[in-house]
PDB file of C-alpha atoms in Angstrom:
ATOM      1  CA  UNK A   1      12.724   8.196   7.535  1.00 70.00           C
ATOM      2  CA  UNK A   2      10.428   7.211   4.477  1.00 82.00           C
ATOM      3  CA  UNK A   3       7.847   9.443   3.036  1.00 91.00           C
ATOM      4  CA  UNK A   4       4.668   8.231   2.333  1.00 94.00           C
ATOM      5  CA  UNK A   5       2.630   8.781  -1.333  1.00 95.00           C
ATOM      6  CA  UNK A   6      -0.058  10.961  -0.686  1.00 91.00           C
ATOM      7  CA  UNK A   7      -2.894   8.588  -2.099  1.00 83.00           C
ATOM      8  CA  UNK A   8      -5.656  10.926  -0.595  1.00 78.00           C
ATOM      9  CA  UNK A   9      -4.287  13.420  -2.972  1.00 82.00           C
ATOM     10  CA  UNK A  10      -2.382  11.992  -5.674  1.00 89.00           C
ATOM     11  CA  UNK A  11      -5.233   9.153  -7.221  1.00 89.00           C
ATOM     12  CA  UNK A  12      -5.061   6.814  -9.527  1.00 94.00           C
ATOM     13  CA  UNK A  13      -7.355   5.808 -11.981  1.00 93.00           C
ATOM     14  CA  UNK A  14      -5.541   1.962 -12.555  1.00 96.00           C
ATOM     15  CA  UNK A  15      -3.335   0.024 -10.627  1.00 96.00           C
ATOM     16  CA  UNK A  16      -1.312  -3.296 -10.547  1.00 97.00           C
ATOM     17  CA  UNK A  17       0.494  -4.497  -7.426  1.00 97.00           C
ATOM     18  CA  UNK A  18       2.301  -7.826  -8.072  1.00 97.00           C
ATOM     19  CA  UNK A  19       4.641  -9.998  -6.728  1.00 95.00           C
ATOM     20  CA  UNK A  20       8.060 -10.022  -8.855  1.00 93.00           C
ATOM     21  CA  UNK A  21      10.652 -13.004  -8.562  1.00 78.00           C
ATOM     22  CA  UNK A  22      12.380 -15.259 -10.421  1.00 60.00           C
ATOM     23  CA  UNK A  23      12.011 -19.487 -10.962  1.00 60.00           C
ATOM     24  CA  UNK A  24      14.580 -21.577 -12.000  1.00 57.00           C
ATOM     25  CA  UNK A  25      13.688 -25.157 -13.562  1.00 61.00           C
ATOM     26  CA  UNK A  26      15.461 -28.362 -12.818  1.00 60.00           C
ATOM     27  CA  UNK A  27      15.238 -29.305 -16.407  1.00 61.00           C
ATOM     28  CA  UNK A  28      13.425 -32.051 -17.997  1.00 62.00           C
ATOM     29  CA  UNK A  29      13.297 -35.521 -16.339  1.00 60.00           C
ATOM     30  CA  UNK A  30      13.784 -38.939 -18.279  1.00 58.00           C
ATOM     31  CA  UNK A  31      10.304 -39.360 -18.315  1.00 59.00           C
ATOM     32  CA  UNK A  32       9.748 -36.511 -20.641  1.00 56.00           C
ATOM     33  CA  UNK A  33       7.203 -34.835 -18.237  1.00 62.00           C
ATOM     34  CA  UNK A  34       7.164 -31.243 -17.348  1.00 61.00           C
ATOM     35  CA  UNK A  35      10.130 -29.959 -15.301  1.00 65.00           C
ATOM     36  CA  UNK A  36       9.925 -28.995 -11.648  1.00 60.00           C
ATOM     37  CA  UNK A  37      10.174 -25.033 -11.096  1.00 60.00           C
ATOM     38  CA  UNK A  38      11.904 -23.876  -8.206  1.00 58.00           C
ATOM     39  CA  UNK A  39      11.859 -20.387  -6.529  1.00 56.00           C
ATOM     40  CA  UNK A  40      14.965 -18.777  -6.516  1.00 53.00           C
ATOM     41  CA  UNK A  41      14.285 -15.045  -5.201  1.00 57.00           C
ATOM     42  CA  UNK A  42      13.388 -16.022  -1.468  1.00 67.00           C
ATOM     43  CA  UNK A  43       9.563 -15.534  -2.193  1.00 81.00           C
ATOM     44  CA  UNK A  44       9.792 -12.410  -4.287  1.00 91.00           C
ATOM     45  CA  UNK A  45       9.268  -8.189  -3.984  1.00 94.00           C
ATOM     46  CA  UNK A  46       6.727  -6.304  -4.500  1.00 97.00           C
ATOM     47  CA  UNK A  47       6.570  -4.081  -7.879  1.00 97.00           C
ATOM     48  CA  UNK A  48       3.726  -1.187  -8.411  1.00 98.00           C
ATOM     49  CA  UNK A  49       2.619   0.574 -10.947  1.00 97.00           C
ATOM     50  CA  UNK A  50      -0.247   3.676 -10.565  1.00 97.00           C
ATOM     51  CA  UNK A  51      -1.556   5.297 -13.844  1.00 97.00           C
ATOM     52  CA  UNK A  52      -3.432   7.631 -14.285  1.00 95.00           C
ATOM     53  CA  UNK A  53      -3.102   9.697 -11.119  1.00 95.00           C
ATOM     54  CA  UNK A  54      -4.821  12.838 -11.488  1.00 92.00           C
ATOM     55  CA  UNK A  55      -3.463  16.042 -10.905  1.00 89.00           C
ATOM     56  CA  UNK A  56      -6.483  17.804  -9.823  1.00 79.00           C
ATOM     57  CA  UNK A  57      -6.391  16.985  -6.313  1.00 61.00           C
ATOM     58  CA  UNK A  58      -9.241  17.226  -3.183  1.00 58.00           C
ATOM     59  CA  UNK A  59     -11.208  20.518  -3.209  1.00 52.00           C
ATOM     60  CA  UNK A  60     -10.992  22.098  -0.005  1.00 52.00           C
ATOM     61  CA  UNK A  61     -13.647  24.626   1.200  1.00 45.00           C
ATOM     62  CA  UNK A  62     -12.232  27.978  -0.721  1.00 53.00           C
ATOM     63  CA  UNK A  63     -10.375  26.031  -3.505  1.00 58.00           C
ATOM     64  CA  UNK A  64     -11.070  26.804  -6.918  1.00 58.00           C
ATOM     65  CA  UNK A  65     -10.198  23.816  -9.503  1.00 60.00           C
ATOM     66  CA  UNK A  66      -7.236  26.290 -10.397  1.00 70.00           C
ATOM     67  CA  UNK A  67      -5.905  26.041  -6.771  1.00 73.00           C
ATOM     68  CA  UNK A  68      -6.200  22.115  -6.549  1.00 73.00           C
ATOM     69  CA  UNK A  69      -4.421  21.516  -9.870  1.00 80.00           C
ATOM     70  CA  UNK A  70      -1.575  24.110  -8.616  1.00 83.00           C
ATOM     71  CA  UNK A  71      -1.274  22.280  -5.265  1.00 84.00           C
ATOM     72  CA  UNK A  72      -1.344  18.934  -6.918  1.00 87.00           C
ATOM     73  CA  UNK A  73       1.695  19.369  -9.622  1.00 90.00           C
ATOM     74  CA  UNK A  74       3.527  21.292  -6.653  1.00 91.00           C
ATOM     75  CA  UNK A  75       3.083  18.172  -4.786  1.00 92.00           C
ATOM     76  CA  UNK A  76       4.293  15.959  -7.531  1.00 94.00           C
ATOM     77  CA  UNK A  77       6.926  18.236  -8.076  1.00 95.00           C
ATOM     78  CA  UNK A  78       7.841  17.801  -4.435  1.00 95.00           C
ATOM     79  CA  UNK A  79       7.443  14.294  -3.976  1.00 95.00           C
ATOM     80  CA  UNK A  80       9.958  13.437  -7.084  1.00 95.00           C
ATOM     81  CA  UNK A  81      12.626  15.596  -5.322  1.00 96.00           C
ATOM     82  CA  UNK A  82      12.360  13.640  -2.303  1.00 96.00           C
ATOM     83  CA  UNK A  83      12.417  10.129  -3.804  1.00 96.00           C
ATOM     84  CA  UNK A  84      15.419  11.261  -5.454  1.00 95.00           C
ATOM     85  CA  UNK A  85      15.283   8.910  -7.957  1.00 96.00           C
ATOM     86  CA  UNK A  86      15.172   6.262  -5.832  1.00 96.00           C
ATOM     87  CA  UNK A  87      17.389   7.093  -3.767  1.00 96.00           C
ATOM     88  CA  UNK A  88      14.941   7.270  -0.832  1.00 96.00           C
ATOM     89  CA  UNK A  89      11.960   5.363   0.247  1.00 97.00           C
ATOM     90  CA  UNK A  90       8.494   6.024   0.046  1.00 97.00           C
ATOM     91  CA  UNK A  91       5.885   4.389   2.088  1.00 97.00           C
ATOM     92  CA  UNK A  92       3.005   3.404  -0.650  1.00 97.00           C
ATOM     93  CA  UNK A  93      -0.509   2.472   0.177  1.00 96.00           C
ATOM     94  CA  UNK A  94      -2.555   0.176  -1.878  1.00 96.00           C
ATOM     95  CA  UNK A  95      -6.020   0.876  -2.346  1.00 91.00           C
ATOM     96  CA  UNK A  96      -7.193  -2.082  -1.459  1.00 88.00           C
ATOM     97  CA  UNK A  97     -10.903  -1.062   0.270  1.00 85.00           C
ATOM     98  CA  UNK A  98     -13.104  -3.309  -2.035  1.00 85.00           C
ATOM     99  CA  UNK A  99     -10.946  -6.231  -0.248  1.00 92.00           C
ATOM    100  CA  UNK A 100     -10.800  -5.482   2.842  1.00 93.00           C
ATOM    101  CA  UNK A 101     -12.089  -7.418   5.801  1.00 95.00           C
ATOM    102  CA  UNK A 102     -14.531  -4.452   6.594  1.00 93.00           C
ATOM    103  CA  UNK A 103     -16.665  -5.238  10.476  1.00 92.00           C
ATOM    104  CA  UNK A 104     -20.351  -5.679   9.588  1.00 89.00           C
ATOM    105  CA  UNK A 105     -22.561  -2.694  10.677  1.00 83.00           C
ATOM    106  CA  UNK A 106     -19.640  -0.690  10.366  1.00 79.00           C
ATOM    107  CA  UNK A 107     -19.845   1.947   7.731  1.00 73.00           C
ATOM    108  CA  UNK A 108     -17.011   1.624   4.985  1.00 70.00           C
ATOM    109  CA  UNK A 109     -14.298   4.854   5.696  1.00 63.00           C
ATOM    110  CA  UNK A 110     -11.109   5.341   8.025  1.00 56.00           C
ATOM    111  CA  UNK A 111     -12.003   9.147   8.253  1.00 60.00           C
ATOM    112  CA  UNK A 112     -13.938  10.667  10.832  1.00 60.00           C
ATOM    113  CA  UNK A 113     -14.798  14.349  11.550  1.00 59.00           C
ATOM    114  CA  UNK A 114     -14.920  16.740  14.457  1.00 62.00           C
ATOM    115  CA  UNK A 115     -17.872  15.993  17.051  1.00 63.00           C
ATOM    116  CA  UNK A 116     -20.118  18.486  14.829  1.00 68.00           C
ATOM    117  CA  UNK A 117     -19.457  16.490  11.623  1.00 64.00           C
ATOM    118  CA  UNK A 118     -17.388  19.275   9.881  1.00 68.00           C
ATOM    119  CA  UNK A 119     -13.631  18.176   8.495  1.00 62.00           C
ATOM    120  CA  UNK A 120      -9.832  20.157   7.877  1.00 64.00           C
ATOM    121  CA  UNK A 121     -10.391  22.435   5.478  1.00 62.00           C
ATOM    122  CA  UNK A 122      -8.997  20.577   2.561  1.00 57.00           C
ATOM    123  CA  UNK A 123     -12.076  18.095   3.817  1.00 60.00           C
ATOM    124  CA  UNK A 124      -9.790  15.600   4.581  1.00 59.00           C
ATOM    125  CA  UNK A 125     -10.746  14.057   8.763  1.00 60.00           C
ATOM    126  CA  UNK A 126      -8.599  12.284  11.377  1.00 61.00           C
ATOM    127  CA  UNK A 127      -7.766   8.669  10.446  1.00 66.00           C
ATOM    128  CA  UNK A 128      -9.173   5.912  12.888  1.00 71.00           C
ATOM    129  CA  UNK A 129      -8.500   2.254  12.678  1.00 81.00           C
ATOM    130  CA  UNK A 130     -11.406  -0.344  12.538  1.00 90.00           C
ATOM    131  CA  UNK A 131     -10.082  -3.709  11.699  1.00 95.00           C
ATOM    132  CA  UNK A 132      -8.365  -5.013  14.779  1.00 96.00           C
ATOM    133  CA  UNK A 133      -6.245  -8.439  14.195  1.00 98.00           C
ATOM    134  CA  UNK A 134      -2.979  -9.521  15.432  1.00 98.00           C
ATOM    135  CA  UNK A 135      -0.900 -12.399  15.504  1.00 98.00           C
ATOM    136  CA  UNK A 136       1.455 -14.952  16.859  1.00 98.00           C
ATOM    137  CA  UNK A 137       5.119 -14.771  17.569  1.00 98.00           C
ATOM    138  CA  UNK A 138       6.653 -15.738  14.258  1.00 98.00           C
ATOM    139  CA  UNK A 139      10.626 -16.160  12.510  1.00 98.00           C
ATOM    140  CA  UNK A 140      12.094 -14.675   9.969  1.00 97.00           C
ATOM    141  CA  UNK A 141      10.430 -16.208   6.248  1.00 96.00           C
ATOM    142  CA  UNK A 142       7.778 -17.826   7.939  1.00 97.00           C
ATOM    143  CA  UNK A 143       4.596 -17.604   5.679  1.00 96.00           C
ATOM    144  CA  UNK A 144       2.181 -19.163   8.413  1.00 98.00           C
ATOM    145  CA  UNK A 145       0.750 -16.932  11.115  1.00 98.00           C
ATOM    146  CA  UNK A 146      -1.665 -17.653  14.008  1.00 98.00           C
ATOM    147  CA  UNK A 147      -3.894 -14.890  13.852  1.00 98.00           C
ATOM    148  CA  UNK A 148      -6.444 -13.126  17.123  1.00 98.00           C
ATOM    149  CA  UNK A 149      -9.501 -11.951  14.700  1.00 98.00           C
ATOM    150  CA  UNK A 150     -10.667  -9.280  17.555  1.00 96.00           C
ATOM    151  CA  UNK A 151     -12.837  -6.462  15.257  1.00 95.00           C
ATOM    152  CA  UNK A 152     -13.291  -8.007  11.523  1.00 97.00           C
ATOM    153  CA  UNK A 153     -15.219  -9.485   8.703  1.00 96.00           C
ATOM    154  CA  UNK A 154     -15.064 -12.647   7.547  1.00 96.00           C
ATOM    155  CA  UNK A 155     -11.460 -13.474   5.793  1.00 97.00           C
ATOM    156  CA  UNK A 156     -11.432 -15.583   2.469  1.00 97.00           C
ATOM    157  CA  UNK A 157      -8.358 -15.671   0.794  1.00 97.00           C
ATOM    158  CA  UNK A 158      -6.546 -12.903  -1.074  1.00 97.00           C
ATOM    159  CA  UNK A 159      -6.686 -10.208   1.519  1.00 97.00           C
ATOM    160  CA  UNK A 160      -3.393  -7.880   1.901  1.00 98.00           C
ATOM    161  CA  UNK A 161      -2.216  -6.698   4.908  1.00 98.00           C
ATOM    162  CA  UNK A 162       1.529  -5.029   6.343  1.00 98.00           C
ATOM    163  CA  UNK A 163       3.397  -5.139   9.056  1.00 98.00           C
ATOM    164  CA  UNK A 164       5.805  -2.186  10.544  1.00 97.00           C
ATOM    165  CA  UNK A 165       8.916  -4.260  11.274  1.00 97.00           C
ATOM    166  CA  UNK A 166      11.338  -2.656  13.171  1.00 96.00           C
ATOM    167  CA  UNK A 167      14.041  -2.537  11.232  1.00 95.00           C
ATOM    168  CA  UNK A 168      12.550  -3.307   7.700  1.00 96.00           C
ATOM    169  CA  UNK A 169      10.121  -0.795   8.359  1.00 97.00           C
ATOM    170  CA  UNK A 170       6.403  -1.176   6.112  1.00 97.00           C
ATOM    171  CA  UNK A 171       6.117  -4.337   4.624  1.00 98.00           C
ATOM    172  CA  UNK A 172       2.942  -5.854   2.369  1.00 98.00           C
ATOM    173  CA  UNK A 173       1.836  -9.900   2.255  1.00 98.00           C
ATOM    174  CA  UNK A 174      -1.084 -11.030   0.825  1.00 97.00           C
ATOM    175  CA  UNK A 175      -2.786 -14.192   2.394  1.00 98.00           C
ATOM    176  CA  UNK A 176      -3.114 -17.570   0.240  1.00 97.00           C
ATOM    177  CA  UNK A 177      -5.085 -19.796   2.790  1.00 98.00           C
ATOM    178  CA  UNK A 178      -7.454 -18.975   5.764  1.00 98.00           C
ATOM    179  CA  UNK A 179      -8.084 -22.113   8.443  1.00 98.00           C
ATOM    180  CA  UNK A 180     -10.446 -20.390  10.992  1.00 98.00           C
ATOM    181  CA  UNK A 181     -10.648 -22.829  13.613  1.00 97.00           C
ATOM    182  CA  UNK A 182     -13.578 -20.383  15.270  1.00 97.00           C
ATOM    183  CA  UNK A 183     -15.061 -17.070  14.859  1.00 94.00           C
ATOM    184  CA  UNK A 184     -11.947 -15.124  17.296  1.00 96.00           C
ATOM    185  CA  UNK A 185      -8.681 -17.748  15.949  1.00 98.00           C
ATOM    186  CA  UNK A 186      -7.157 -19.249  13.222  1.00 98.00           C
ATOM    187  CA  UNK A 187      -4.340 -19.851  11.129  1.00 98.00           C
ATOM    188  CA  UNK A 188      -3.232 -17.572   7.478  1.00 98.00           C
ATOM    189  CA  UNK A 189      -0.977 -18.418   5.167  1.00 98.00           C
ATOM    190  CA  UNK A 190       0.624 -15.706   2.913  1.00 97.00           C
ATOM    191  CA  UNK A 191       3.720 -14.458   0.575  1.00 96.00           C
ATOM    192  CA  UNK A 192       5.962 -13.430   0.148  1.00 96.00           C
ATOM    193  CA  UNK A 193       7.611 -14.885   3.863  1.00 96.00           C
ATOM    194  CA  UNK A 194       7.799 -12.614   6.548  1.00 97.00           C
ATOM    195  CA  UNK A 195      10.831 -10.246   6.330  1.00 96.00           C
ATOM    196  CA  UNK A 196      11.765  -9.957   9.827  1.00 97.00           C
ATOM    197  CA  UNK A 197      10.477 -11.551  12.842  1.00 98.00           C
ATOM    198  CA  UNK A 198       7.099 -10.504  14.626  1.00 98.00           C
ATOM    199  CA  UNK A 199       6.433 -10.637  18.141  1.00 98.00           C
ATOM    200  CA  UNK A 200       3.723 -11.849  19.994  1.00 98.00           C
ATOM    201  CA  UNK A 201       1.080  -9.714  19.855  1.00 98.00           C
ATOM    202  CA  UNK A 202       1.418  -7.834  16.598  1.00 98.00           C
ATOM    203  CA  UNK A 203      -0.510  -5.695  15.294  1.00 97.00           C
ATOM    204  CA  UNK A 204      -1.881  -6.646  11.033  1.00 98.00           C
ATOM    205  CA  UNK A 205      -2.590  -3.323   9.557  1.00 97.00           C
ATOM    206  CA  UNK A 206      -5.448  -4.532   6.756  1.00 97.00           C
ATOM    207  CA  UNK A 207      -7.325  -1.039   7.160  1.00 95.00           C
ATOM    208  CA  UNK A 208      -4.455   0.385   4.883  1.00 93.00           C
ATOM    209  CA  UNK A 209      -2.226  -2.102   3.459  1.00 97.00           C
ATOM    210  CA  UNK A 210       1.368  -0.357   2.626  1.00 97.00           C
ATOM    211  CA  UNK A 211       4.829  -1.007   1.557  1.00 98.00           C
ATOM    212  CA  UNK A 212       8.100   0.893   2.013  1.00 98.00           C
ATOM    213  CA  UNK A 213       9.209   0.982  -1.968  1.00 97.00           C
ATOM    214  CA  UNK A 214      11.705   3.004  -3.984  1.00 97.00           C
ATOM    215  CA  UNK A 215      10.967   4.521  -7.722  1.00 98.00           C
ATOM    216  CA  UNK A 216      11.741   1.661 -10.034  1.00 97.00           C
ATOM    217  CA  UNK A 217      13.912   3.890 -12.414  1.00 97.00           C
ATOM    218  CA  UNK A 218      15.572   7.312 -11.542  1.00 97.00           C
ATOM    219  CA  UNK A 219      12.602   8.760 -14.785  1.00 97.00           C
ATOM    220  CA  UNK A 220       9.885   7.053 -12.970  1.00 97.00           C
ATOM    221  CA  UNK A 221       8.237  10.249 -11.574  1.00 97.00           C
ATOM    222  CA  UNK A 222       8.723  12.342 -14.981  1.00 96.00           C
ATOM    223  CA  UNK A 223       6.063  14.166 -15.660  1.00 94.00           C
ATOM    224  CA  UNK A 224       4.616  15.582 -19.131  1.00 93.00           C
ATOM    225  CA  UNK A 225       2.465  18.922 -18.454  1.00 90.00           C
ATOM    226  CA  UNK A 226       0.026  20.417 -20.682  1.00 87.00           C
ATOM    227  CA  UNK A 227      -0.390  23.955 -19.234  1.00 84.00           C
ATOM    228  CA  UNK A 228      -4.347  25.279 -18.170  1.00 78.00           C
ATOM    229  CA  UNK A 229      -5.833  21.890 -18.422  1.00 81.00           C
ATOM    230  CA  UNK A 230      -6.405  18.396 -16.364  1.00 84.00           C
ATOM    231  CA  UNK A 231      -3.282  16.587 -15.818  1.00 90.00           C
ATOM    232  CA  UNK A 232      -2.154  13.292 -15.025  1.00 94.00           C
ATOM    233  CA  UNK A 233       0.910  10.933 -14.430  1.00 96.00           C
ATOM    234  CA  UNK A 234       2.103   7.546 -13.751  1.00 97.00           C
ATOM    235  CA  UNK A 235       4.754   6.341 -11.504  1.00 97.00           C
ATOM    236  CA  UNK A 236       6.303   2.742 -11.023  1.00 97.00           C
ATOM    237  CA  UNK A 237       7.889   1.761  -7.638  1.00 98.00           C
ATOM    238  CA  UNK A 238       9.911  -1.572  -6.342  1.00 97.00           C
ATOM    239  CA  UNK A 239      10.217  -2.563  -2.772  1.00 97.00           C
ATOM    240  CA  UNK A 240      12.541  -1.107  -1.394  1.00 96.00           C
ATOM    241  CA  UNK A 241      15.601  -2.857   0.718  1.00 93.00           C
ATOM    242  CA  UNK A 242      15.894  -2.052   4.183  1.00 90.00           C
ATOM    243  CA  UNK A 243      17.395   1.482   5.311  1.00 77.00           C
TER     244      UNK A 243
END
């Protein structure tokens, strides 16, 4: 079972998601002109960092800013001990709503509220996917997929979406090409390659891109506290191998 990072709570002010890998070169040829790189790393992993996270939390209704920054470096606190220095997985999303494929008409937001508009307490609402795509039956490391665009707006290029494999669990890819050949089908190309094999029929979550990651040192959640006052931290995470 992975965890997932409480991004609703725990929010960053910066962050850099990037593909990590390594290139070999073939050397120089004997016509002196630039050598021929080669991937080596099987299309690379994933590597995040967040800064900047605040520690102040989401008000709820009868929170005072004393409560939320109490709640927030408990959760911290908690969070570390289950990541266990890397030791277990954490499911991370990547705020990633500016880039989104958002419907037209739709209004931006994956929370909605009771029937009289009111929310949970800590004003947080129930979670509701909009964009609808899926895709083609694909193998293992393909980067190509045929895609079924059934609720979305218009894709360009540089989108990221996941995919809950069944054994690797959440996995991220961000798309490199879109051919559209009409306004419901197409074709996406994308890195790193698929991890496992998709079915027929599968579901691309771009609402809320994830990936299952681990803490990229056993110090990566160590926190610095300055007592009665607004708090922060950072945190670096790796993609994590499969469980």
């Amino acid at each position: 079972m992975a965890y997932v990072f409480p991004r609703a709570l725990l929010r960053e002010k910066t962050h850099a998601w990037n593909i990590a890998g390594v290139a070999v070169s073939g050397g120089q040829n004997a016509g002196a002109s630039m050598p021929m790189l080669v991937r080596s790393d099987g299309g690379g992993f994933w590597t995040c960092k967040m800064s900047a996270i605040s520690l102040s939390g989401r008000q709820g209704v009868n929170d005072t800013g004393r409560d939320r920054q109490k709640r927030s470096l408990l959760l911290w606190r908690a969070l570390r001990q289950l990541a266990q220095g890397g030791v277990n997985a954490l499911v991370v999303p990547r705020n990633d709503a500016l880039a989104r494929p958002w419907p037209a008409g739709i209004a931006q937001g994956l929370e909605i509220s009771y029937a009289d508009g009111t929310f949970f307490d800590d004003g947080v609402g129930f979670e509701q996917p909009i964009i609808d795509i899926t895709c083609g039956a694909a193998s293992l490391r393909a980067n190509s997929l045929a895609i079924t665009v059934n609720r979305a707006g218009e894709l360009l290029g540089g989108e990221s979406f996941s995919i809950d494999h069944p054994t690797w669990g959440w996995r991220m890819y961000e798309i490199a090409t879109v051919d559209m050949a009409s306004s419901t089908s197409g074709t996406i190309t994308f890195n790193p390659p698929l991890r496992e094999a998709v079915a027929d029929g599968t579901r691309l979550e771009f609402d809320r891109p994830r990936c299952t990651m681990r803490l990229a040192q056993p110090s990566s959640m160590d926190l610095t506290v300055q007592p009665w006052t607004f708090n922060t931290a950072d945190v670096d995470f790796v993609e994590a191998p499969p469980s």
